[in-house]
Amino acid sequence: MTLKQEVERRRTFAIISHPDAGKTTLTEKLLLYGGAIREAGSVKARRAQHHAVSDWMEIEKQRGISVTSSVMQFDYDGYRINILDTPGHQDFSEDTYRTLVAADSAVMLIDGARGVEAQTIKLFQVCKRRGIPIFTFVNKMDRASKSPFDLMAELEEVLGIRSCPITWPIGTDGDFKGVYHRDIHQLEVFDGSVNDHGSTKLESIKGSVEDENLREFLGEDYHDRLVDEIELLDVAGDPFDLEKVRSGELTPLFFGSAMNNFGVESFLEKFLKMTTPPLSRHSDDGEISPYDERFSGFIFKIQANMNPAHRDRIAFMRICSGKFEKGMEVRHMRLQKNIKLTQPQQFMAQDRDVAEEAWPGDIIGLFDPGIFALGDTLLTGSERFHFEGIPVFAPEHFARVTPEDSIKRKQFVKGVTQLCLEGAIQSFKRLDIGMEEIIVGVVGALQFEVLQHRLKHEYGVDIRLNVLPYRMVRWVKGTDSLDGLNLTSSTLRAQDGDGRLVLLFENEWSVDWAVKNNEGIELTTITDRD
Ligand code: G4P
């Protein structure tokens, strides 16, 4: 196949949701339909197995959360699909944010009874900022749920996005009958007893809402209500507009039950048609099209210890343009040198395999002997450019970190530097004292435990961790020095690991003070790694 054909059949997306909405269940059902796994439960089983062999993931096991995020590739109906898995626990949400940079669209999964939840809001905002298409699947419709009109209003009020229902649920009080497909005028009938992972074709009845067959099947009350609701949607709802969907202004809305396989396959089919193939990517040399023959990609995630026996590290690269071939030589832009990509890994549902070739939209795992950092650009050809940076999120927890045994300082610094490159932590240095003191900032407090655990097990360093009262960091623009700033006494002047000026604050009030009393400076909560 040609580059054009390979690009056009690729779909690379992430599923975003609040924990417990059913992401694992939905992912598994998608893999089942793609033939990538044979039975449900395998994804969870794989995780359990992972725990048993993995060392620092003890933390994950103990807390029953998933720290890892990886990628699963499978084929469906001629498409080559890459699902980017993301950790559900909010303390690791930074990892999720970065993974979203590698996706071309997102499936937003919502629990029908709970509606839009905290974690969904944060993840939605990251997608929104990138302007990628967002598809909404309302899950757990087999149980009592909120009214679909209320859910639409919630999407608009809480997230600021208009929605266009593609399917519409019938019976939302625990009396779920199925969904009506507005585009094809077909009723898909729910059978709660079916849970054989999609091998049984679900019953469906064709006909417009006014159809007598439907009336007979649903009974008068349900049918009348459906007719009214569809009429209302046709008159007052947003018309389907593919352009708006693709620019992230309108979200197509689907209803179903991942657990019962209900509505999953029809969702997948429509989603694959409506969403985009790999998108162009911003670089400092303009847009890089996936159809560009030159190979290019960037590192969006680094994961340590997938194989604890070897303590290896995997850098995940998203391919942005051209063809990738095993063993190819590429330019590592940050290090300004050529490297050979000798052990590329591809991730299938349950295995990883050597990648002989790969195309834009695919994710490749590269063996990392410590040469990759988040945001690194790799490319071939004579032109040189960097992809736009991976956003760095403002940590909300800070601690002064020192090695218990000062003889181990060198190992300690090495470990901290590596964890910073992976994006697991951020380090800061205070500017008001000459002494070398490392302040570590994390987005979720649990990451402190990961830091402690990994430094001990991978670098042999026990650390002392003194939690500091700071709650916020702001990157400072508009000045070359923090000396002359008028700040509250509790504000700390510091610089981040790349030498950029920052202020650490204990509270919002101090941030306001800094803004009000220092004309011309700008404080930001997020910055790009450049
Ligand atoms: P997550 O990855 O988003 O955290 O959610 P996960 O898929 O693990 O699902 C969370 C719980 O919700 C699970 O129940 C799962 O079975 C249930 N669930 C998922 N989809 C549906 C659905 O469509 N309808 C209903 N009624 N429940 C659903 P659990 O009791 O926590 O785990 P399990 O014992 O079922 O594995």
XYZ file of C-alpha atoms and ligand atoms in Angstrom:
566
model
C 0.000 0.000 0.000
C 1.095 3.558 -0.589
C 1.744 6.180 2.058
C -1.574 7.821 1.178
C -3.532 4.603 1.637
C -1.769 3.747 4.871
C -2.463 7.184 6.331
C -6.085 7.178 5.268
C -6.904 3.917 6.956
C -5.358 4.861 10.281
C -7.305 6.039 13.326
C -5.391 6.943 16.475
C -7.439 7.898 19.493
C -7.644 7.889 23.276
C -10.590 7.163 25.526
C -11.054 9.781 28.226
C -13.248 9.287 31.269
C -13.585 9.536 35.006
C -12.504 6.351 36.829
C -15.225 3.688 36.893
C -17.164 5.000 33.896
C -16.265 1.787 32.042
C -13.130 2.603 30.038
C -11.512 -0.787 30.576
C -14.762 -2.510 29.636
C -15.249 -0.444 26.486
C -11.616 -0.841 25.393
C -11.950 -4.557 25.799
C -15.115 -4.689 23.712
C -13.458 -2.709 20.943
C -10.576 -5.174 20.965
C -13.039 -8.044 20.822
C -14.752 -6.613 17.755
C -11.368 -6.111 16.161
C -10.528 -9.763 16.828
C -7.482 -8.658 18.794
C -8.515 -10.603 21.893
C -10.721 -13.644 22.153
C -12.493 -13.107 25.426
C -13.379 -10.292 27.707
C -11.394 -10.036 30.895
C -8.075 -10.398 29.113
C -7.099 -6.783 29.537
C -7.645 -6.930 33.253
C -5.941 -10.292 33.446
C -2.989 -8.870 31.621
C -2.823 -6.089 34.142
C -2.917 -8.519 37.015
C -0.102 -10.503 35.438
C 1.808 -7.321 34.917
C 1.578 -6.611 38.611
C 2.891 -9.980 39.548
C 6.132 -9.489 37.649
C 6.570 -5.812 38.015
C 8.504 -4.264 40.770
C 7.734 -0.644 41.374
C 4.223 -1.248 40.198
C 3.671 -2.752 43.625
C 2.245 0.664 44.312
C -0.258 0.124 41.609
C -1.134 -3.318 42.886
C -1.596 -2.144 46.419
C -3.871 0.638 45.428
C -5.687 -1.134 42.645
C -5.014 1.599 40.169
C -3.364 1.610 36.835
C -0.206 3.661 36.575
C 0.819 2.459 33.167
C -0.519 3.637 29.918
C 0.204 1.923 26.697
C -1.079 1.512 23.214
C -3.099 -1.188 21.521
C -3.222 -1.726 17.798
C -5.796 -3.718 15.873
C -7.612 -3.873 12.536
C -11.305 -3.436 11.976
C -13.091 -3.283 8.639
C -9.979 -2.218 6.761
C -9.006 0.385 9.340
C -5.794 0.189 11.363
C -6.675 1.388 14.834
C -4.354 2.598 17.579
C -5.996 3.043 20.964
C -3.922 4.999 23.419
C -4.654 3.763 26.900
C -4.418 6.230 29.727
C -4.179 5.821 33.497
C -7.443 6.367 35.304
C -6.131 7.541 38.650
C -6.108 11.311 38.831
C -2.692 11.469 40.462
C -1.279 10.279 37.182
C -3.350 12.522 35.013
C -0.314 14.364 33.704
C 0.623 11.172 31.920
C -2.811 11.137 30.372
C -2.562 14.747 29.252
C 0.649 13.964 27.427
C -0.771 10.864 25.827
C -3.570 12.980 24.419
C -0.987 14.956 22.456
C -0.313 11.799 20.461
C -4.009 11.193 19.669
C -5.941 12.532 16.695
C -9.318 12.241 18.379
C -10.871 11.294 21.689
C -13.768 9.176 22.820
C -15.284 10.734 25.917
C -16.933 8.060 27.992
C -19.575 9.165 30.461
C -21.488 7.202 33.070
C -25.152 7.863 32.238
C -26.133 8.149 35.884
C -23.241 10.368 36.945
C -22.923 12.636 33.950
C -19.841 14.803 33.451
C -17.393 14.170 36.314
C -14.292 15.991 37.561
C -11.661 13.993 35.713
C -13.654 14.145 32.488
C -13.660 17.935 32.662
C -9.875 18.168 32.951
C -9.231 15.713 30.150
C -11.846 17.302 27.933
C -10.126 20.653 28.297
C -6.830 19.219 27.079
C -8.572 17.819 23.985
C -10.483 21.030 23.461
C -7.295 23.071 23.489
C -5.909 20.902 20.716
C -9.120 21.202 18.725
C -9.324 17.456 18.072
C -12.679 15.744 17.415
C -14.393 14.425 20.526
C -17.014 11.663 20.415
C -19.236 11.052 23.398
C -20.391 7.599 24.458
C -22.857 7.572 27.350
C -22.349 4.259 29.100
C -24.266 2.082 31.576
C -27.615 2.764 29.927
C -28.787 -0.658 31.148
C -29.193 1.082 34.503
C -31.247 4.123 35.465
C -29.579 7.189 33.977
C -30.042 10.914 33.773
C -32.400 12.128 31.069
C -30.562 12.404 27.744
C -31.746 16.010 27.390
C -30.224 16.807 30.787
C -26.992 15.145 29.703
C -26.908 17.280 26.563
C -27.470 20.394 28.660
C -24.728 19.281 31.041
C -22.249 18.856 28.188
C -23.006 22.361 27.093
C -23.042 23.987 30.528
C -20.097 22.190 32.088
C -17.885 21.619 29.051
C -19.149 24.269 26.685
C -19.646 21.857 23.792
C -22.810 21.331 21.765
C -23.777 17.766 21.047
C -25.593 16.026 18.246
C -27.233 12.727 19.231
C -26.601 10.071 16.597
C -28.448 7.494 18.669
C -31.208 8.140 21.201
C -32.054 5.950 24.200
C -35.482 4.544 24.903
C -36.271 3.895 28.562
C -33.811 5.579 30.905
C -35.259 4.644 34.309
C -33.769 1.204 34.478
C -36.247 0.068 31.795
C -33.841 0.387 28.883
C -35.295 -0.882 25.598
C -32.611 0.119 23.151
C -31.516 3.040 21.024
C -32.975 4.672 17.967
C -30.462 5.424 15.218
C -31.476 8.805 13.920
C -29.356 8.616 10.771
C -30.599 5.270 9.474
C -34.067 5.218 11.091
C -33.478 1.983 12.859
C -34.240 0.767 16.341
C -31.560 -1.387 17.912
C -33.165 -3.560 20.559
C -31.475 -4.126 23.893
C -31.315 -7.607 25.316
C -29.878 -7.520 28.823
C -29.310 -11.262 28.848
C -26.804 -11.075 26.016
C -23.280 -10.905 27.273
C -21.359 -13.123 24.922
C -19.047 -10.410 23.699
C -20.613 -9.679 20.404
C -20.870 -13.040 18.728
C -24.655 -12.793 18.646
C -26.094 -10.317 16.214
C -28.312 -7.982 18.161
C -31.909 -7.661 17.104
C -32.848 -4.490 15.310
C -36.005 -3.109 13.748
C -35.967 -0.747 10.818
C -38.399 2.088 10.403
C -38.932 5.789 10.880
C -40.244 6.906 14.278
C -43.840 7.051 13.011
C -43.663 3.444 11.869
C -46.434 1.084 13.070
C -43.971 -1.781 13.620
C -42.072 0.298 16.072
C -45.254 1.345 17.800
C -46.285 -2.238 18.212
C -42.900 -3.321 19.418
C -42.311 -0.555 21.935
C -45.862 -0.100 23.191
C -47.797 3.137 23.015
C -46.190 5.044 25.875
C -42.590 4.446 24.866
C -43.387 5.006 21.232
C -45.213 8.297 21.801
C -42.385 9.558 23.920
C -39.816 8.560 21.285
C -41.783 10.354 18.538
C -41.961 13.524 20.654
C -38.313 13.429 21.584
C -37.049 12.807 18.066
C -39.254 15.603 16.789
C -37.868 17.941 19.381
C -34.314 16.974 18.477
C -34.981 17.458 14.770
C -36.406 20.926 15.365
C -34.347 22.267 18.250
C -31.169 20.203 18.172
C -27.957 20.935 16.309
C -27.849 19.405 12.835
C -25.007 16.997 12.206
C -22.084 18.916 10.764
C -18.935 16.922 10.018
C -16.796 20.051 9.750
C -17.786 21.109 13.254
C -17.175 17.610 14.581
C -13.715 17.521 13.059
C -12.769 20.897 14.491
C -13.959 19.857 17.945
C -16.925 22.242 18.137
C -19.664 19.614 18.082
C -19.624 16.192 19.701
C -21.609 13.292 18.210
C -23.488 11.585 21.017
C -24.061 7.841 21.392
C -25.744 5.775 24.089
C -25.078 2.188 25.068
C -23.839 -0.334 27.560
C -20.265 -1.486 27.201
C -20.802 -4.304 29.654
C -23.607 -5.772 27.563
C -21.897 -4.936 24.245
C -24.849 -2.818 23.499
C -24.333 0.006 21.009
C -20.584 -0.622 20.935
C -20.162 -1.956 17.416
C -22.469 0.584 15.791
C -20.613 3.270 17.691
C -17.259 1.961 16.451
C -18.427 1.865 12.840
C -19.767 5.401 12.860
C -16.925 6.787 14.883
C -14.352 5.386 12.432
C -16.143 7.055 9.521
C -16.663 10.401 11.219
C -13.284 10.865 12.853
C -10.113 11.925 11.072
C -7.107 10.011 9.821
C -3.784 11.257 11.260
C -3.680 15.040 11.442
C -0.912 17.409 10.432
C 1.361 18.433 13.284
C 2.724 21.852 14.218
C 6.473 22.380 14.093
C 8.782 25.367 14.161
C 8.964 24.962 10.376
C 5.198 25.058 9.857
C 2.672 22.247 9.538
C 4.055 18.769 8.861
C 1.614 16.720 6.834
C 1.348 12.957 7.430
C 1.570 12.585 3.648
C 5.046 14.119 3.639
C 7.460 11.407 2.434
C 10.138 12.365 4.969
C 9.869 10.315 8.112
C 9.263 12.277 11.327
C 7.950 11.608 14.815
C 8.150 12.782 18.408
C 8.489 11.198 21.843
C 5.426 11.711 24.002
C 5.943 9.241 26.785
C 8.777 7.406 28.473
C 8.044 4.404 30.572
C 10.541 2.686 32.796
C 10.738 -0.903 33.845
C 8.279 -2.585 31.594
C 10.632 -5.467 31.985
C 12.022 -5.262 35.511
C 14.554 -8.007 34.806
C 16.352 -5.684 32.431
C 15.261 -2.398 33.932
C 14.736 -1.215 30.410
C 13.013 1.939 29.440
C 10.703 2.427 26.519
C 10.263 5.760 24.776
C 6.958 5.964 22.922
C 7.156 7.710 19.584
C 4.205 8.925 17.580
C 4.938 8.788 13.855
C 3.868 12.021 12.185
C 4.958 11.660 8.558
C 6.553 9.254 6.099
C 7.356 5.590 6.482
C 9.168 4.093 9.438
C 11.414 1.097 8.858
C 13.230 -1.036 11.344
C 16.900 -0.154 11.649
C 16.519 3.209 9.955
C 18.849 6.040 10.819
C 17.216 9.203 12.062
C 18.297 12.600 13.262
C 17.825 13.135 16.995
C 17.170 16.864 16.910
C 17.835 17.725 20.558
C 21.116 15.811 20.707
C 22.069 16.933 17.196
C 23.190 13.487 16.172
C 22.125 10.558 14.069
C 20.900 7.402 15.753
C 19.799 4.012 14.492
C 16.408 2.735 15.604
C 17.311 -0.892 16.009
C 14.771 -2.422 18.383
C 11.458 -0.813 17.554
C 8.487 -2.361 19.299
C 4.898 -2.419 18.210
C 2.110 -3.007 20.684
C -0.689 -5.361 19.881
C -3.553 -6.047 22.224
C -1.639 -8.424 24.421
C 1.882 -8.571 23.091
C 4.638 -6.477 21.851
C 6.364 -7.362 18.676
C 9.232 -6.067 16.568
C 7.980 -3.356 14.230
C 9.294 -3.936 10.710
C 7.521 -0.904 9.323
C 5.018 1.637 10.559
C 3.157 4.664 9.264
C 1.839 8.043 10.415
C -0.566 7.626 13.312
C 1.247 4.519 14.610
C 3.038 4.425 17.923
C 6.410 2.752 18.179
C 8.212 1.851 21.374
C 11.935 2.589 21.220
C 14.473 1.071 23.532
C 15.824 3.995 25.530
C 19.316 3.819 26.993
C 18.720 7.277 28.478
C 18.894 9.356 25.307
C 15.264 10.403 24.957
C 13.290 13.130 26.661
C 9.659 14.078 26.302
C 9.024 16.114 23.208
C 12.147 14.955 21.320
C 11.820 15.156 17.554
C 13.257 12.421 15.319
C 13.377 12.775 11.543
C 15.033 11.986 8.250
C 15.734 14.211 5.268
C 17.756 17.356 4.930
C 15.324 19.800 6.480
C 15.492 20.363 10.213
C 12.583 21.141 12.500
C 11.182 20.485 15.976
C 7.633 19.490 16.709
C 5.716 21.737 19.031
C 6.535 20.898 22.638
C 4.698 18.577 24.942
C 2.831 20.703 27.464
C 4.164 20.735 31.006
C 1.486 20.993 33.652
C 1.807 22.974 36.815
C 2.589 20.718 39.792
C 0.374 21.131 42.829
C 2.532 19.363 45.439
C 6.094 20.252 46.340
C 8.761 18.699 48.521
C 12.401 19.269 49.325
C 14.213 16.070 48.451
C 17.632 14.970 49.706
C 19.445 11.634 49.774
C 19.563 10.005 53.233
C 23.202 9.227 52.636
C 25.095 12.146 51.116
C 27.665 9.788 49.582
C 24.914 8.710 47.197
C 24.356 12.217 45.909
C 25.618 11.418 42.425
C 23.189 8.504 42.016
C 20.466 10.651 43.493
C 20.989 13.457 40.976
C 21.129 10.919 38.150
C 17.820 9.381 39.233
C 16.068 12.700 39.673
C 17.332 13.863 36.271
C 16.064 10.699 34.615
C 12.639 10.960 36.246
C 12.457 14.567 35.066
C 13.263 13.496 31.494
C 10.449 10.972 31.716
C 8.133 13.700 32.971
C 7.312 11.733 36.140
C 8.386 14.703 38.263
C 9.563 18.266 37.769
C 12.525 19.731 39.594
C 13.044 23.290 40.776
C 15.958 25.159 42.269
C 15.470 28.041 44.669
C 17.207 31.247 43.705
C 17.465 32.905 47.102
C 20.163 30.636 48.513
C 23.397 29.548 46.934
C 23.120 25.989 48.231
C 22.118 23.200 45.842
C 18.706 22.136 46.975
C 16.286 20.190 44.875
C 12.600 20.887 45.136
C 10.450 18.334 43.411
C 7.017 19.199 42.115
C 4.359 16.679 41.158
C 0.855 16.966 39.790
C -0.534 14.162 41.977
C 0.758 13.413 45.496
C 1.025 9.701 44.713
C 3.891 10.523 42.385
C 6.024 11.234 45.469
C 5.673 7.576 46.335
C 6.666 6.579 42.837
C 9.721 8.834 43.178
C 10.691 7.320 46.513
C 10.131 3.797 45.294
C 11.969 4.181 42.036
C 14.980 5.965 43.473
C 15.336 3.200 46.011
C 14.841 0.279 43.634
C 16.458 1.609 40.489
C 19.193 3.837 41.870
C 19.734 2.392 45.337
C 19.071 5.732 47.022
C 16.877 6.254 50.049
C 15.550 9.769 50.140
C 14.263 12.200 52.709
C 11.197 14.029 51.564
C 10.024 17.200 53.318
C 6.687 18.331 52.036
C 6.613 22.087 51.445
C 3.557 24.321 51.847
C 3.522 25.516 48.236
C 0.471 24.671 46.202
C 1.041 26.448 42.911
C 3.795 27.248 40.481
C 3.629 29.929 37.844
C 6.076 30.412 35.018
C 7.058 34.067 34.777
C 7.193 35.895 31.463
C 8.048 39.517 30.817
C 11.150 39.844 33.011
C 14.739 38.517 33.064
C 15.054 38.580 36.828
C 12.821 37.884 39.788
C 14.866 40.064 42.154
C 12.937 43.272 41.867
C 9.461 41.745 42.063
C 7.046 42.793 44.777
C 5.828 39.504 46.300
C 4.267 38.218 49.509
C 6.753 36.884 52.071
C 5.635 33.295 51.509
C 6.354 33.355 47.761
C 9.477 31.522 46.629
C 11.623 32.596 43.698
C 12.978 29.629 41.769
C 13.830 28.229 38.365
C 12.679 25.039 36.727
C 14.867 22.229 35.429
C 15.389 24.058 32.139
C 16.336 27.319 33.840
C 13.032 29.112 33.282
C 11.953 31.531 35.971
C 9.112 30.445 38.241
C 7.378 31.496 41.426
C 6.044 29.038 43.986
C 2.966 30.159 45.885
C 1.137 28.885 48.944
C -2.219 30.267 47.953
C -4.270 32.040 45.320
C -4.080 35.272 47.272
C -0.298 35.448 46.814
C -0.712 34.820 43.104
C -3.177 37.705 42.871
C -0.757 39.897 44.820
C 2.059 39.126 42.379
C -0.147 39.926 39.392
C -1.498 43.165 40.868
C 1.799 44.537 42.149
C 4.097 43.773 39.231
C 3.058 45.439 36.057
C 4.256 43.903 32.810
C 4.818 40.347 34.008
C 2.742 37.435 32.922
C 2.186 34.306 35.021
C 1.248 31.057 33.278
C 0.207 27.652 34.608
C 1.375 25.678 31.656
C 4.362 25.814 29.438
C 5.695 23.890 26.481
C 8.849 21.873 26.683
C 10.950 23.442 23.995
P -12.820 2.147 34.283
O -11.812 1.414 33.455
O -13.389 3.336 33.578
O -12.376 2.493 35.658
O -14.094 1.210 34.462
P -14.289 -0.344 34.285
O -14.369 -0.710 32.859
O -13.338 -1.087 35.160
O -15.762 -0.448 34.862
C -16.096 -0.016 36.171
C -17.285 -0.801 36.647
O -18.432 -0.477 35.855
C -17.099 -2.307 36.532
O -17.793 -2.897 37.603
C -17.790 -2.628 35.235
O -18.229 -3.959 35.155
C -18.965 -1.666 35.290
N -19.514 -1.371 33.956
C -18.844 -1.068 32.822
N -19.703 -0.871 31.801
C -20.944 -1.047 32.296
C -22.238 -0.983 31.720
O -22.445 -0.742 30.550
N -23.279 -1.221 32.572
C -23.117 -1.517 33.890
N -24.199 -1.729 34.610
N -21.896 -1.580 34.453
C -20.816 -1.354 33.673
P -17.061 -3.486 38.859
O -18.121 -4.081 39.686
O -16.207 -2.418 39.465
O -16.083 -4.533 38.266
P -16.365 -5.971 37.657
O -16.462 -6.839 38.845
O -17.650 -5.915 36.879
O -15.181 -6.231 36.808
